[in-house]
Amino acid sequence: MNRAENEAYWGSTDTAPSALDSFFDEDSEVSWRGSSGAASWRAKSDRGEGKPEVSGASPSSSGSSNTSYSIVDNITVTSTQDWAFVEVGGSGTNSGRSVVGVGKAIGEKLDSWKPPSVSIKWNSSQGQGSSCAQCVAKDNEIIKLKKRLENSFSRYNLTLPPEDTVKRILLGQPYSLECYRSHEDKIALLDTALATLDGSAILASVIHLKNTVKKTLFVKEMQTRPHAVQVYVSYLKKRHNYPEAIDFLGLLGKTEEAAILSYELALTGKAPEGKLKNFKKLLETNFSHPGLAFEASMVEDNIKLLSRQLTIDEVDQKDQSNPMLAKYPRAANVAGKPLLTTLFYCCMYHWEAGESHPGSPLALRKEHDLTSRQLLWTVLRGRARVHHWPLPQELDAWKGNKGLLGALGSLTSALGGSGRVGTSTVKAKLPIDQLVRYLATSGAPSNILAVYIGLVDPIGTRLTLALNHKCHQAVIDVYVNQKDKGALEKYMKEIPEGSPEYLKAENALKTARWKL
Amino acid sequence: MTEPQSLGLDVEILRRLSRDRLVRVLEDAPGSKDLIIDGDLMKMFDRIAGTSLLRNHGVGKMYRLERLPPPVDSGQRVYLVKPSLISLKYIAEHVHADRVNHPHLQVHVVVVPRLVSWISSLLEEEGLYGALTLHEFTPEFIPLDDDLLTLEMTSFYRDAFLEGDFSGCVSVARAINTLQDLYGRIPNVLAHGRAATAVVNALDLLTQNNSPKKSNQIPEIGYLFIFDRDADYVTPMLTQLTYEGALDEHFGIQAGVVELPGSVVGQEMPRKIHLNSQDTIFDNIRNMHFGGVSRYLVTRAREVKAKRDQTQTMTTEQMKEFVANELRAVKTLQASLDLHLQTCEAITSATQGDLEARLLAEHGLVTGAGGAASLATDLFENLLARMLPMPNNLRLLCLYSLAQDGLSRKEYKRLASQVVAAHGHRHLCTLHNLRQLGLLTINEGSTGTTEGSGSGSTQLQERLAQMTSLLPRRGSGWKAAARRLGLVGGEDDHIDLHSPTHMSYVFNGAYTPAVAKIVSDALASRSIAPLTLTEALKLLPGTTVTRSPSPGSPVPPRVALVVLLGGLTFAEIAALRLLAVISSTRIILASTSTITGSVLLSSVAHL
């Protein structure tokens, strides 16, 4: 608490910046400069002299703690006027402390060689800020407070009311927790902090407790204070001390949180092979609790996926024979990507691979649970990426036997008009209008679009969709279906003459059955 | 929409206060210095101070904080950082690296907004205690507009609601306290939620330190409302339909500035636009329902064109006058119209096809329409299968859970595994976070069907469990709270979306943002917390704190400050602006930052 110390010493002072400049200008009058290397190197004119100090710790000169006193005295004297000035500006701070000016800045220059023991003592004076016009009074007060702090080291002594200390933490004033030594006092401090909800105060008192009592006692007290646990665990996480956080949550019986956290830790690993190993270990330890069956199954799924991805990456990196890999160079390794991205990848590069190939989309499908929606969207997107828009029948062929899935199978049957079985479920599940829009934006040829548009019900929507996407084939199909000769004749104007669609429409006008 | 013009309460003064305080921090390191700023803070400092102000106070070069230290060209270096571990670790690395070659370098670290207790111990562990100087800079509320203030504490939601760290509340209290210093102590207070309670606690501490004469000042602000974001999770989960809300959803508004991609504004570089009431066109459309915006813009564009056409027939004399007086205004108007028409078009084409189904599901869920639940799950599963952006997908899932008072375990498993398949296994952690927050709830025991008519007894058990648990499980009592507060439906009449009289217009009449409704109820009654309201608030997570003036005090002025902790959406802003007009109250809105549901969810997602 640098700032705190300074403020404690400087009594929340505030001075105009110009004062500091003049302070430095009067180099020759600053008697204390020679007494400390650390101080001297800060003065601009003295840069050349002596070796630069690596840290601000007290250098060659002797008795640093003594010098610090003398310097403090020195400065007190030289800047009395500043203090008087400060009084006016500084006392009116209402929204807490305002920023501290020069006095502070000088103090900062000094504290670098103030020995730690001294800083603690300074800390104890806890920024009075109100009565520094009389330096004697201030000195007396310092002595008094110093005594008070010394007393506080003995266990029979006064402790500050926890309310006061917590308030100081809240308002950003200097504070010390040294005096809370009895267990009751520590707990009272913690509970007072908890009542304010302030994270800073809670954390300070939790860490004080943690550092001063044995682990079992600490855990016992935390057990009944969930908010303190939450603050402490997120602090440990912030400090990347995951192992301790996991251990601590485990001791408190929070198995789910501990498990999730251990998974989070395993995820931070860089190398996928290491991750795999860690995941496997987790299943035996943190995720073994029966209440975490679902989460455990997800981790297991992750293991399977990651192992496959590693194999795919290994094979594809070396593979010179796969034309797709040459045509569409891999953007990145697939390891660590989501399941659907992996399926997308497999559909791009290994569409026709047999199930024995690690990159086979079929094999992936077999190993992981995929809904029909997930399959359909991902397959179509993956193939569209390589400018291939499979027809529903092709998807069937790809699958090898009776229908890619329920969904696609019924797509085919709907298309073939061989039965209505399943069509309604498909339409309930798949927003075909979105599918069509996707196919259109991905550049699917018109005849493919027409097939998918043909699946849309009711026929009115189908027509709108066909017209929107200027898919002549689909429009013709609708009019033929509706037996609306007039409409088709009218639409002929939209179709480029001589195109296959035009010929088809002409043919339809001649041969199809029309409403009379 | 014009709001009642103020009783001389100028929020711009807050910016000056922040600026002065920043200057004092900079002068703590007198002379020339280099500045290294945390990337997260840049937007905020941009709104407080310009570069020239920094230059005038000795700032030479400015850098963004990164892992590698910037070159040393000045004897002093000032870091402006949030109290985050990474920032401090970077600083520590910089100091260790630089002290070898630049032992004279003085390092100042300014922590924004609060120098919390663990920072000095971290520096001590790094062996840097005393080697650098710590400062604190607490910004005031930053005015984004006459009626909109922000603290730009973008990580507040995660810190407070997920990590349980309410230390940001002290900074909020300081900002409110400054307003009280300027405009008198606010007599009526209604605060609800844990963070709100922490703010009130800290505010009490701060006011104790105020000089006694302040308390005699006649207050210029009559009402103070403070809410936690978790008082209403449904609002951020719903798709925003006002123009400004839609802008935020599509392009992201950060501290009052939107960055439109070049493709939208028809140029190569993206363009940054300050959104505030100074642009009269924008001021007129910002709170409009999106459906009416382009019509309005086209009408205005025709007017402008007519004006321009007039110039064709003008005499030289008239022309001169036109050029001298009106041309500039017409040109500005034209530019603004063009810009907003372009953005409208971009938003419309981006939402095409998907928006309708989404709104149908969302509003169906909120109003409890039959079949809405299966519509929503179908839509959700399709969104996942298409691998659309995760935050927006999760919004629907969370809304589904909130509106159903939780999912059955079976349903959770089914949907969760699809989330994981689409977005990666690591989002097991995200799902866990959402459950911690109460955005996602599993109803243990209820084997429930999707039409969550969740049997009364299990709900009661939930409620009991909620009360007995020390860390309340949230997110399973929304239905009752919404009914009690009258958030759904409300008016039987048809809601006019384009000249609104009811706050629910922001969601097509389906839902009134809870915060707006509570403020409306409180302002309409004689005391700030009528019994019906306090009873209803009991159904929301957290507790209520109220303060009323002593009997016989003068009638409080019709000026209200509404503070939302954890983020405020533009839908709520629009609803409260409408309320300001309806209730002829000046309403000043303040928040830790403005958000959309996607921003909120991204902030708690696993990276």
Coordinates of C-alpha atoms in Angstrom, one line a residue, chain A residues 1-3 5-6 14 17 20-21 41-42 46-47 52-56 93-102 104-105 108-109 111-112 119 123 166-167 169-173 175 195-204 207 224-227 230-231 233-235 237-240 254 256-257 260 263-264 267 287 291 293-295 298-299 301-303 305 336-341 344 368-371 373-375 377-378 381 428-431 433-434 437, chain B residues 21 24-25 27-31 75-76 83-86 89 99-100 103-106 108 114-118 120-122 125 128-137 140 158-170 174 177-178 181 194-195 197-198 201-202 205-206 208-210 214 352-354 357 377-379 381-382 384-387 409 412-414 416-429 432-433 435-436 470-471 473 606:
Chain A
M1 CA 0.0 0.0 0.0
N2 CA 2.2 2.6 -1.3
R3 CA -0.3 5.2 -1.6
E5 CA 1.5 4.9 3.5
N6 CA 2.2 8.1 1.8
D14 CA -2.7 18.0 -1.8
P17 CA 2.2 20.8 -9.0
L20 CA 7.3 20.2 -6.7
D21 CA 9.1 21.8 -9.5
W41 CA 19.6 9.2 -8.6
R42 CA 16.2 10.7 -8.8
D46 CA 23.0 13.9 -10.5
R47 CA 22.4 11.2 -13.0
P52 CA 22.4 3.1 -11.2
E53 CA 20.5 1.3 -8.5
V54 CA 18.5 -1.7 -9.7
S55 CA 15.8 -1.4 -7.2
G56 CA 14.8 1.3 -4.8
T93 CA -13.0 16.3 -0.3
N94 CA -16.5 14.8 -0.3
S95 CA -16.5 11.9 -2.6
G96 CA -13.8 10.3 -0.6
R97 CA -10.2 11.2 -1.0
S98 CA -9.4 13.2 -3.9
V99 CA -6.1 12.6 -5.6
V100 CA -3.1 13.5 -3.6
G101 CA -0.7 16.0 -4.9
V102 CA 2.9 16.9 -4.5
K104 CA 2.5 12.6 -1.9
A105 CA 4.8 12.5 -4.9
E108 CA 6.7 8.3 -3.0
K109 CA 10.3 9.1 -3.8
D111 CA 9.4 5.2 0.4
S112 CA 11.5 3.3 -1.9
S119 CA 6.3 1.2 6.4
N123 CA 0.7 2.4 7.9
V166 CA -14.1 -2.3 7.0
K167 CA -15.1 1.2 6.4
I169 CA -11.1 -0.6 3.2
L170 CA -14.3 0.6 1.5
L171 CA -13.2 4.2 1.4
G172 CA -9.7 3.3 0.3
Q173 CA -8.1 4.6 3.4
Y175 CA -5.8 0.0 7.2
A195 CA -22.4 -7.6 5.5
T196 CA -21.2 -4.8 3.3
L197 CA -20.9 -7.2 0.4
D198 CA -17.8 -5.4 -0.7
G199 CA -15.4 -7.8 -2.5
S200 CA -12.3 -5.9 -1.5
A201 CA -13.1 -6.0 2.2
I202 CA -14.3 -9.6 2.1
L203 CA -11.2 -10.7 0.3
A204 CA -8.8 -8.9 2.6
I207 CA -7.0 -13.9 3.2
T224 CA -21.1 -21.5 6.5
R225 CA -20.1 -18.4 4.5
P226 CA -20.9 -19.1 0.8
H227 CA -20.3 -15.6 -0.3
Q230 CA -17.3 -17.4 -3.9
V231 CA -15.1 -14.4 -3.5
V233 CA -12.5 -19.0 -5.2
S234 CA -12.8 -16.3 -7.9
Y235 CA -9.7 -14.7 -6.4
K237 CA -9.0 -18.3 -10.3
K238 CA -7.9 -14.8 -11.0
R239 CA -4.5 -15.7 -9.7
H240 CA -4.5 -18.9 -11.8
K254 CA -18.9 -28.6 -3.8
E256 CA -19.9 -30.0 -9.3
E257 CA -18.1 -26.7 -9.0
I260 CA -16.2 -27.9 -13.7
Y263 CA -12.2 -29.3 -16.5
E264 CA -11.5 -25.6 -17.0
L267 CA -8.8 -26.9 -21.1
F287 CA -16.2 -36.4 -12.5
G291 CA -24.6 -36.6 -9.8
A293 CA -23.1 -38.4 -15.0
F294 CA -24.2 -36.0 -17.7
E295 CA -21.1 -33.8 -17.4
M298 CA -19.8 -34.8 -22.1
V299 CA -16.1 -35.0 -21.1
D301 CA -17.4 -37.3 -25.7
N302 CA -14.8 -34.6 -25.8
I303 CA -12.1 -37.3 -25.4
L305 CA -13.7 -36.3 -30.5
G336 CA -10.1 -28.6 -30.6
K337 CA -12.9 -27.5 -32.9
P338 CA -16.6 -28.3 -32.1
L339 CA -18.2 -31.5 -33.2
L340 CA -20.2 -29.8 -36.0
T341 CA -17.2 -28.0 -37.4
F344 CA -18.2 -29.9 -41.7
H368 CA -21.3 -39.2 -31.7
D369 CA -25.0 -38.5 -31.2
L370 CA -26.1 -36.1 -33.9
T371 CA -29.7 -34.9 -34.4
R373 CA -31.1 -31.2 -38.0
Q374 CA -27.4 -31.1 -37.1
L375 CA -26.6 -33.6 -39.8
W377 CA -27.5 -28.5 -42.0
T378 CA -23.8 -29.4 -41.6
R381 CA -23.0 -26.5 -45.6
A428 CA -42.1 -29.4 -38.9
K429 CA -38.4 -29.9 -38.1
L430 CA -36.6 -28.3 -40.9
P431 CA -37.3 -24.7 -42.0
D433 CA -37.4 -21.8 -46.6
Q434 CA -34.2 -21.1 -44.7
R437 CA -32.2 -19.4 -48.9
Chain B
R21 CA -9.6 14.5 -11.5
R24 CA -4.7 15.7 -10.9
V25 CA -3.7 12.1 -11.3
E27 CA 0.1 15.8 -12.3
D28 CA 1.0 13.3 -9.6
A29 CA 3.7 12.4 -12.0
P30 CA 4.8 16.0 -12.8
G31 CA 6.6 16.7 -16.0
G75 CA 11.8 9.4 -17.4
Q76 CA 8.3 8.6 -16.3
P83 CA -7.7 -3.9 -11.4
S84 CA -7.1 -7.1 -13.4
L85 CA -4.5 -9.7 -12.8
I86 CA -3.3 -9.8 -16.4
K89 CA 1.3 -9.0 -14.4
R99 CA 14.9 -1.7 -14.7
V100 CA 18.0 -3.4 -16.2
P103 CA 17.0 2.2 -13.7
H104 CA 15.9 5.8 -13.6
L105 CA 12.5 5.1 -15.0
Q106 CA 9.7 6.0 -12.6
H108 CA 3.1 5.2 -11.8
R114 CA -10.7 1.4 -7.5
L115 CA -7.5 0.4 -5.9
V116 CA -8.7 -2.8 -4.4
S117 CA -7.0 -4.6 -1.5
W118 CA -5.3 -7.5 -3.4
S120 CA -0.6 -4.2 -3.3
S121 CA -0.1 -7.8 -2.1
L122 CA 0.2 -8.9 -5.7
E125 CA 4.7 -10.9 -4.3
L128 CA 7.8 -4.6 -6.7
Y129 CA 6.4 -3.2 -3.5
G130 CA 7.7 0.4 -3.3
A131 CA 9.2 0.2 -6.8
L132 CA 6.2 1.7 -8.4
T133 CA 3.7 4.2 -7.2
L134 CA 0.0 3.4 -6.9
H135 CA -2.8 5.8 -7.6
E136 CA -6.5 5.5 -7.9
F137 CA -8.8 7.2 -10.4
E140 CA -17.7 10.2 -12.4
R158 CA -19.4 -10.7 -14.5
D159 CA -17.6 -9.5 -11.5
A160 CA -20.6 -8.9 -9.3
F161 CA -23.1 -11.5 -10.4
L162 CA -20.9 -14.4 -11.4
E163 CA -17.8 -13.9 -9.2
G164 CA -19.6 -12.4 -6.2
D165 CA -17.3 -9.4 -6.2
F166 CA -19.3 -6.3 -5.5
S167 CA -16.3 -4.1 -5.1
G168 CA -17.4 -2.0 -8.1
C169 CA -20.4 -0.9 -6.1
V170 CA -18.3 1.5 -4.1
R174 CA -19.1 7.5 -5.3
N177 CA -22.6 10.7 -4.2
T178 CA -21.1 13.3 -6.5
D181 CA -23.1 16.8 -3.7
R194 CA -27.7 -7.4 -3.8
A195 CA -25.5 -5.0 -5.7
T197 CA -27.9 -2.9 -1.5
A198 CA -24.1 -2.7 -1.6
N201 CA -24.5 0.8 2.0
A202 CA -21.5 2.5 0.5
L205 CA -20.8 5.6 4.4
L206 CA -19.9 8.3 2.0
Q208 CA -21.6 10.3 6.6
N209 CA -18.4 12.1 5.5
N210 CA -20.2 14.9 3.8
K214 CA -25.0 19.6 2.3
Q352 CA -34.5 -11.1 -43.3
G353 CA -36.2 -14.4 -42.9
D354 CA -35.0 -15.2 -39.4
A357 CA -39.8 -16.7 -36.5
T377 CA -37.0 -25.3 -28.9
D378 CA -37.4 -26.1 -32.7
L379 CA -36.0 -22.7 -33.5
E381 CA -32.2 -26.5 -32.3
N382 CA -32.1 -25.1 -35.9
L384 CA -27.5 -24.5 -33.2
A385 CA -27.5 -26.8 -36.2
R386 CA -26.7 -23.8 -38.5
M387 CA -23.9 -22.8 -36.1
R409 CA -33.3 -32.2 -16.4
Y412 CA -31.5 -29.6 -20.2
K413 CA -29.4 -32.6 -21.2
R414 CA -30.8 -32.7 -24.7
A416 CA -27.0 -28.7 -23.5
S417 CA -25.4 -31.5 -25.6
Q418 CA -26.5 -29.7 -28.8
V419 CA -25.0 -26.5 -27.5
V420 CA -21.8 -28.3 -26.9
A421 CA -21.8 -30.0 -30.3
A422 CA -22.3 -26.7 -32.1
H423 CA -20.0 -24.5 -30.1
G424 CA -17.5 -26.8 -28.5
H425 CA -17.2 -28.9 -25.4
R426 CA -15.5 -26.1 -23.4
H427 CA -18.9 -24.4 -23.2
L428 CA -19.8 -26.9 -20.5
C429 CA -18.3 -24.2 -18.4
H432 CA -22.4 -24.0 -15.7
N433 CA -22.0 -20.2 -15.4
R435 CA -26.8 -21.9 -14.2
Q436 CA -24.9 -20.2 -11.5
L470 CA -27.8 -18.8 1.5
L471 CA -26.8 -18.1 -2.1
R473 CA -30.8 -19.9 -6.8
H606 CA -16.0 -19.4 -21.3

